[in-house]
Amino acid sequence: QVQLVESGGDSAHPGGSLRLSCVASTHTFTDYTMGWYRQSPGKLREFVAAINWYGDKTNYADAVKDRVTLSRDDAKNTVYLQITGLKPEDTAVYYCSASTRWDYPYQPRYWGQGTQVTVSS
């Protein structure tokens, strides 16, 4: 079992930025593609971004592709999602995920509890 703990969600103004973090409780962190998904009330959970085992390949959803940077620090078992130019439609609970495959839809095996991002004026 791999536990994922997200943090960094907060309230922000449009145009602002946030950095979300996800810490994994595993010694085999590099075995996993790490992903971020988000879910707004009444909507399905949607893919946001993913980064492969080695951190040399990323995939971003069109809705965020120009505004996010995904990175991972294997020494800290942590993946980061930097979001800039926040928009109200970015408001959602953001979930960290871990997958044993690279290609979309990744089929995540583990999920975090989520961290709330709220963007409003």
PDB file of C-alpha atoms in Angstrom:
ATOM      1  CA  GLN A   1       0.000   0.000   0.000  1.00  0.00           C
ATOM      2  CA  VAL A   2       1.217   3.435  -0.950  1.00  0.00           C
ATOM      3  CA  GLN A   3      -0.107   6.423   0.901  1.00  0.00           C
ATOM      4  CA  LEU A   4      -0.176   9.774  -0.830  1.00  0.00           C
ATOM      5  CA  VAL A   5      -0.569  13.014   1.061  1.00  0.00           C
ATOM      6  CA  GLU A   6      -1.312  16.233  -0.767  1.00  0.00           C
ATOM      7  CA  SER A   7      -0.760  19.722   0.519  1.00  0.00           C
ATOM      8  CA  GLY A   8      -0.563  23.272  -0.749  1.00  0.00           C
ATOM      9  CA  GLY A   9      -4.175  23.813  -1.669  1.00  0.00           C
ATOM     10  CA  ASP A  10      -5.462  27.203  -0.670  1.00  0.00           C
ATOM     11  CA  SER A  11      -7.667  30.094  -1.610  1.00  0.00           C
ATOM     12  CA  ALA A  12      -6.196  32.332  -4.267  1.00  0.00           C
ATOM     13  CA  HIS A  13      -7.127  35.200  -6.530  1.00  0.00           C
ATOM     14  CA  PRO A  14      -7.369  34.880 -10.285  1.00  0.00           C
ATOM     15  CA  GLY A  15      -3.949  35.270 -11.824  1.00  0.00           C
ATOM     16  CA  GLY A  16      -2.219  34.016  -8.727  1.00  0.00           C
ATOM     17  CA  SER A  17      -0.204  30.870  -8.280  1.00  0.00           C
ATOM     18  CA  LEU A  18      -0.049  27.839  -6.050  1.00  0.00           C
ATOM     19  CA  ARG A  19       2.294  24.936  -5.641  1.00  0.00           C
ATOM     20  CA  LEU A  20       0.736  21.660  -4.700  1.00  0.00           C
ATOM     21  CA  SER A  21       2.816  18.912  -3.168  1.00  0.00           C
ATOM     22  CA  CYS A  22       2.287  15.191  -2.890  1.00  0.00           C
ATOM     23  CA  VAL A  23       4.416  13.045  -0.621  1.00  0.00           C
ATOM     24  CA  ALA A  24       4.410   9.292  -1.137  1.00  0.00           C
ATOM     25  CA  SER A  25       5.027   6.765   1.616  1.00  0.00           C
ATOM     26  CA  THR A  26       7.065   4.369  -0.453  1.00  0.00           C
ATOM     27  CA  HIS A  27      10.695   3.486  -0.955  1.00  0.00           C
ATOM     28  CA  THR A  28      10.000   2.678  -4.586  1.00  0.00           C
ATOM     29  CA  PHE A  29       8.834   6.118  -5.608  1.00  0.00           C
ATOM     30  CA  THR A  30      10.618   5.900  -8.946  1.00  0.00           C
ATOM     31  CA  ASP A  31       8.512   2.879  -9.885  1.00  0.00           C
ATOM     32  CA  TYR A  32       5.483   5.097 -10.297  1.00  0.00           C
ATOM     33  CA  THR A  33       4.150   7.561 -12.729  1.00  0.00           C
ATOM     34  CA  MET A  34       2.802  10.340 -10.567  1.00  0.00           C
ATOM     35  CA  GLY A  35      -0.305  12.177 -11.596  1.00  0.00           C
ATOM     36  CA  TRP A  36      -2.657  14.916 -10.607  1.00  0.00           C
ATOM     37  CA  TYR A  37      -6.387  14.891 -11.091  1.00  0.00           C
ATOM     38  CA  ARG A  38      -9.040  17.295  -9.992  1.00  0.00           C
ATOM     39  CA  GLN A  39     -12.714  17.151  -9.251  1.00  0.00           C
ATOM     40  CA  SER A  40     -15.293  19.881  -8.903  1.00  0.00           C
ATOM     41  CA  PRO A  41     -18.628  19.303  -7.161  1.00  0.00           C
ATOM     42  CA  GLY A  42     -21.007  17.379  -9.374  1.00  0.00           C
ATOM     43  CA  LYS A  43     -18.348  16.596 -11.947  1.00  0.00           C
ATOM     44  CA  LEU A  44     -16.203  13.609 -12.763  1.00  0.00           C
ATOM     45  CA  ARG A  45     -12.627  13.504 -11.698  1.00  0.00           C
ATOM     46  CA  GLU A  46     -10.516  14.783 -14.564  1.00  0.00           C
ATOM     47  CA  PHE A  47      -6.915  14.356 -15.488  1.00  0.00           C
ATOM     48  CA  VAL A  48      -4.611  17.320 -14.974  1.00  0.00           C
ATOM     49  CA  ALA A  49      -1.020  16.210 -15.377  1.00  0.00           C
ATOM     50  CA  ALA A  50       1.359  13.292 -15.083  1.00  0.00           C
ATOM     51  CA  ILE A  51       5.091  12.764 -14.863  1.00  0.00           C
ATOM     52  CA  ASN A  52       6.882   9.534 -15.575  1.00  0.00           C
ATOM     53  CA  TRP A  53       9.223   7.491 -13.406  1.00  0.00           C
ATOM     54  CA  TYR A  54      12.314   9.440 -14.378  1.00  0.00           C
ATOM     55  CA  GLY A  55      10.840  12.907 -14.534  1.00  0.00           C
ATOM     56  CA  ASP A  56      11.817  13.363 -18.165  1.00  0.00           C
ATOM     57  CA  LYS A  57       8.362  13.131 -19.666  1.00  0.00           C
ATOM     58  CA  THR A  58       5.217  14.990 -18.734  1.00  0.00           C
ATOM     59  CA  ASN A  59       1.678  15.110 -19.982  1.00  0.00           C
ATOM     60  CA  TYR A  60      -0.728  17.960 -19.354  1.00  0.00           C
ATOM     61  CA  ALA A  61      -4.406  18.419 -19.880  1.00  0.00           C
ATOM     62  CA  ASP A  62      -5.277  21.097 -22.415  1.00  0.00           C
ATOM     63  CA  ALA A  63      -7.040  23.128 -19.756  1.00  0.00           C
ATOM     64  CA  VAL A  64      -3.805  23.677 -17.865  1.00  0.00           C
ATOM     65  CA  LYS A  65      -0.988  22.898 -20.281  1.00  0.00           C
ATOM     66  CA  ASP A  66       0.280  26.479 -20.532  1.00  0.00           C
ATOM     67  CA  ARG A  67      -0.059  27.238 -16.850  1.00  0.00           C
ATOM     68  CA  VAL A  68       1.389  24.308 -14.963  1.00  0.00           C
ATOM     69  CA  THR A  69       4.765  22.814 -14.266  1.00  0.00           C
ATOM     70  CA  LEU A  70       5.017  19.292 -12.960  1.00  0.00           C
ATOM     71  CA  SER A  71       8.167  18.030 -11.321  1.00  0.00           C
ATOM     72  CA  ARG A  72       9.302  15.345  -8.937  1.00  0.00           C
ATOM     73  CA  ASP A  73      11.955  15.087  -6.284  1.00  0.00           C
ATOM     74  CA  ASP A  74      12.768  11.429  -5.814  1.00  0.00           C
ATOM     75  CA  ALA A  75      14.954  12.097  -2.784  1.00  0.00           C
ATOM     76  CA  LYS A  76      11.898  13.479  -1.016  1.00  0.00           C
ATOM     77  CA  ASN A  77       9.350  11.117  -2.563  1.00  0.00           C
ATOM     78  CA  THR A  78       7.504  14.225  -3.628  1.00  0.00           C
ATOM     79  CA  VAL A  79       5.820  15.450  -6.759  1.00  0.00           C
ATOM     80  CA  TYR A  80       4.953  19.107  -7.272  1.00  0.00           C
ATOM     81  CA  LEU A  81       2.324  20.797  -9.348  1.00  0.00           C
ATOM     82  CA  GLN A  82       2.990  24.476  -9.864  1.00  0.00           C
ATOM     83  CA  ILE A  83      -0.045  26.317 -11.165  1.00  0.00           C
ATOM     84  CA  THR A  84       0.189  29.872 -12.400  1.00  0.00           C
ATOM     85  CA  GLY A  85      -2.381  32.177 -13.882  1.00  0.00           C
ATOM     86  CA  LEU A  86      -5.080  30.654 -11.738  1.00  0.00           C
ATOM     87  CA  LYS A  87      -8.615  30.857 -13.031  1.00  0.00           C
ATOM     88  CA  PRO A  88     -11.924  30.391 -11.225  1.00  0.00           C
ATOM     89  CA  GLU A  89     -12.447  27.213 -13.221  1.00  0.00           C
ATOM     90  CA  ASP A  90      -9.361  25.772 -11.554  1.00  0.00           C
ATOM     91  CA  THR A  91     -11.389  25.533  -8.373  1.00  0.00           C
ATOM     92  CA  ALA A  92     -11.514  21.879  -7.407  1.00  0.00           C
ATOM     93  CA  VAL A  93     -10.174  19.261  -5.085  1.00  0.00           C
ATOM     94  CA  TYR A  94      -6.833  18.166  -6.471  1.00  0.00           C
ATOM     95  CA  TYR A  95      -5.838  14.548  -6.039  1.00  0.00           C
ATOM     96  CA  CYS A  96      -2.437  12.992  -6.302  1.00  0.00           C
ATOM     97  CA  SER A  97      -2.146   9.565  -7.894  1.00  0.00           C
ATOM     98  CA  ALA A  98       0.414   6.845  -8.471  1.00  0.00           C
ATOM     99  CA  SER A  99       0.403   4.542 -11.468  1.00  0.00           C
ATOM    100  CA  THR A 100       2.562   1.691 -12.708  1.00  0.00           C
ATOM    101  CA  ARG A 101       2.065   2.609 -16.357  1.00  0.00           C
ATOM    102  CA  TRP A 102       2.961   5.682 -18.314  1.00  0.00           C
ATOM    103  CA  ASP A 103       0.385   5.965 -21.050  1.00  0.00           C
ATOM    104  CA  TYR A 104      -2.922   7.676 -20.504  1.00  0.00           C
ATOM    105  CA  PRO A 105      -5.284   6.997 -18.741  1.00  0.00           C
ATOM    106  CA  TYR A 106      -2.543   5.635 -16.473  1.00  0.00           C
ATOM    107  CA  GLN A 107      -4.911   3.524 -14.387  1.00  0.00           C
ATOM    108  CA  PRO A 108      -3.797   4.913 -11.038  1.00  0.00           C
ATOM    109  CA  ARG A 109      -3.433   2.367  -8.291  1.00  0.00           C
ATOM    110  CA  TYR A 110      -3.265   4.802  -5.402  1.00  0.00           C
ATOM    111  CA  TRP A 111      -4.934   8.079  -4.569  1.00  0.00           C
ATOM    112  CA  GLY A 112      -4.407  10.778  -2.019  1.00  0.00           C
ATOM    113  CA  GLN A 113      -7.117  12.414   0.041  1.00  0.00           C
ATOM    114  CA  GLY A 114      -7.075  15.587  -1.995  1.00  0.00           C
ATOM    115  CA  THR A 115      -6.310  19.225  -1.369  1.00  0.00           C
ATOM    116  CA  GLN A 116      -8.738  22.042  -2.015  1.00  0.00           C
ATOM    117  CA  VAL A 117      -7.937  24.826  -4.434  1.00  0.00           C
ATOM    118  CA  THR A 118     -10.331  27.746  -4.511  1.00  0.00           C
ATOM    119  CA  VAL A 119      -9.878  30.589  -6.960  1.00  0.00           C
ATOM    120  CA  SER A 120     -12.125  33.592  -6.567  1.00  0.00           C
ATOM    121  CA  SER A 121     -12.083  37.365  -6.543  1.00  0.00           C
TER     122      SER A 121
END
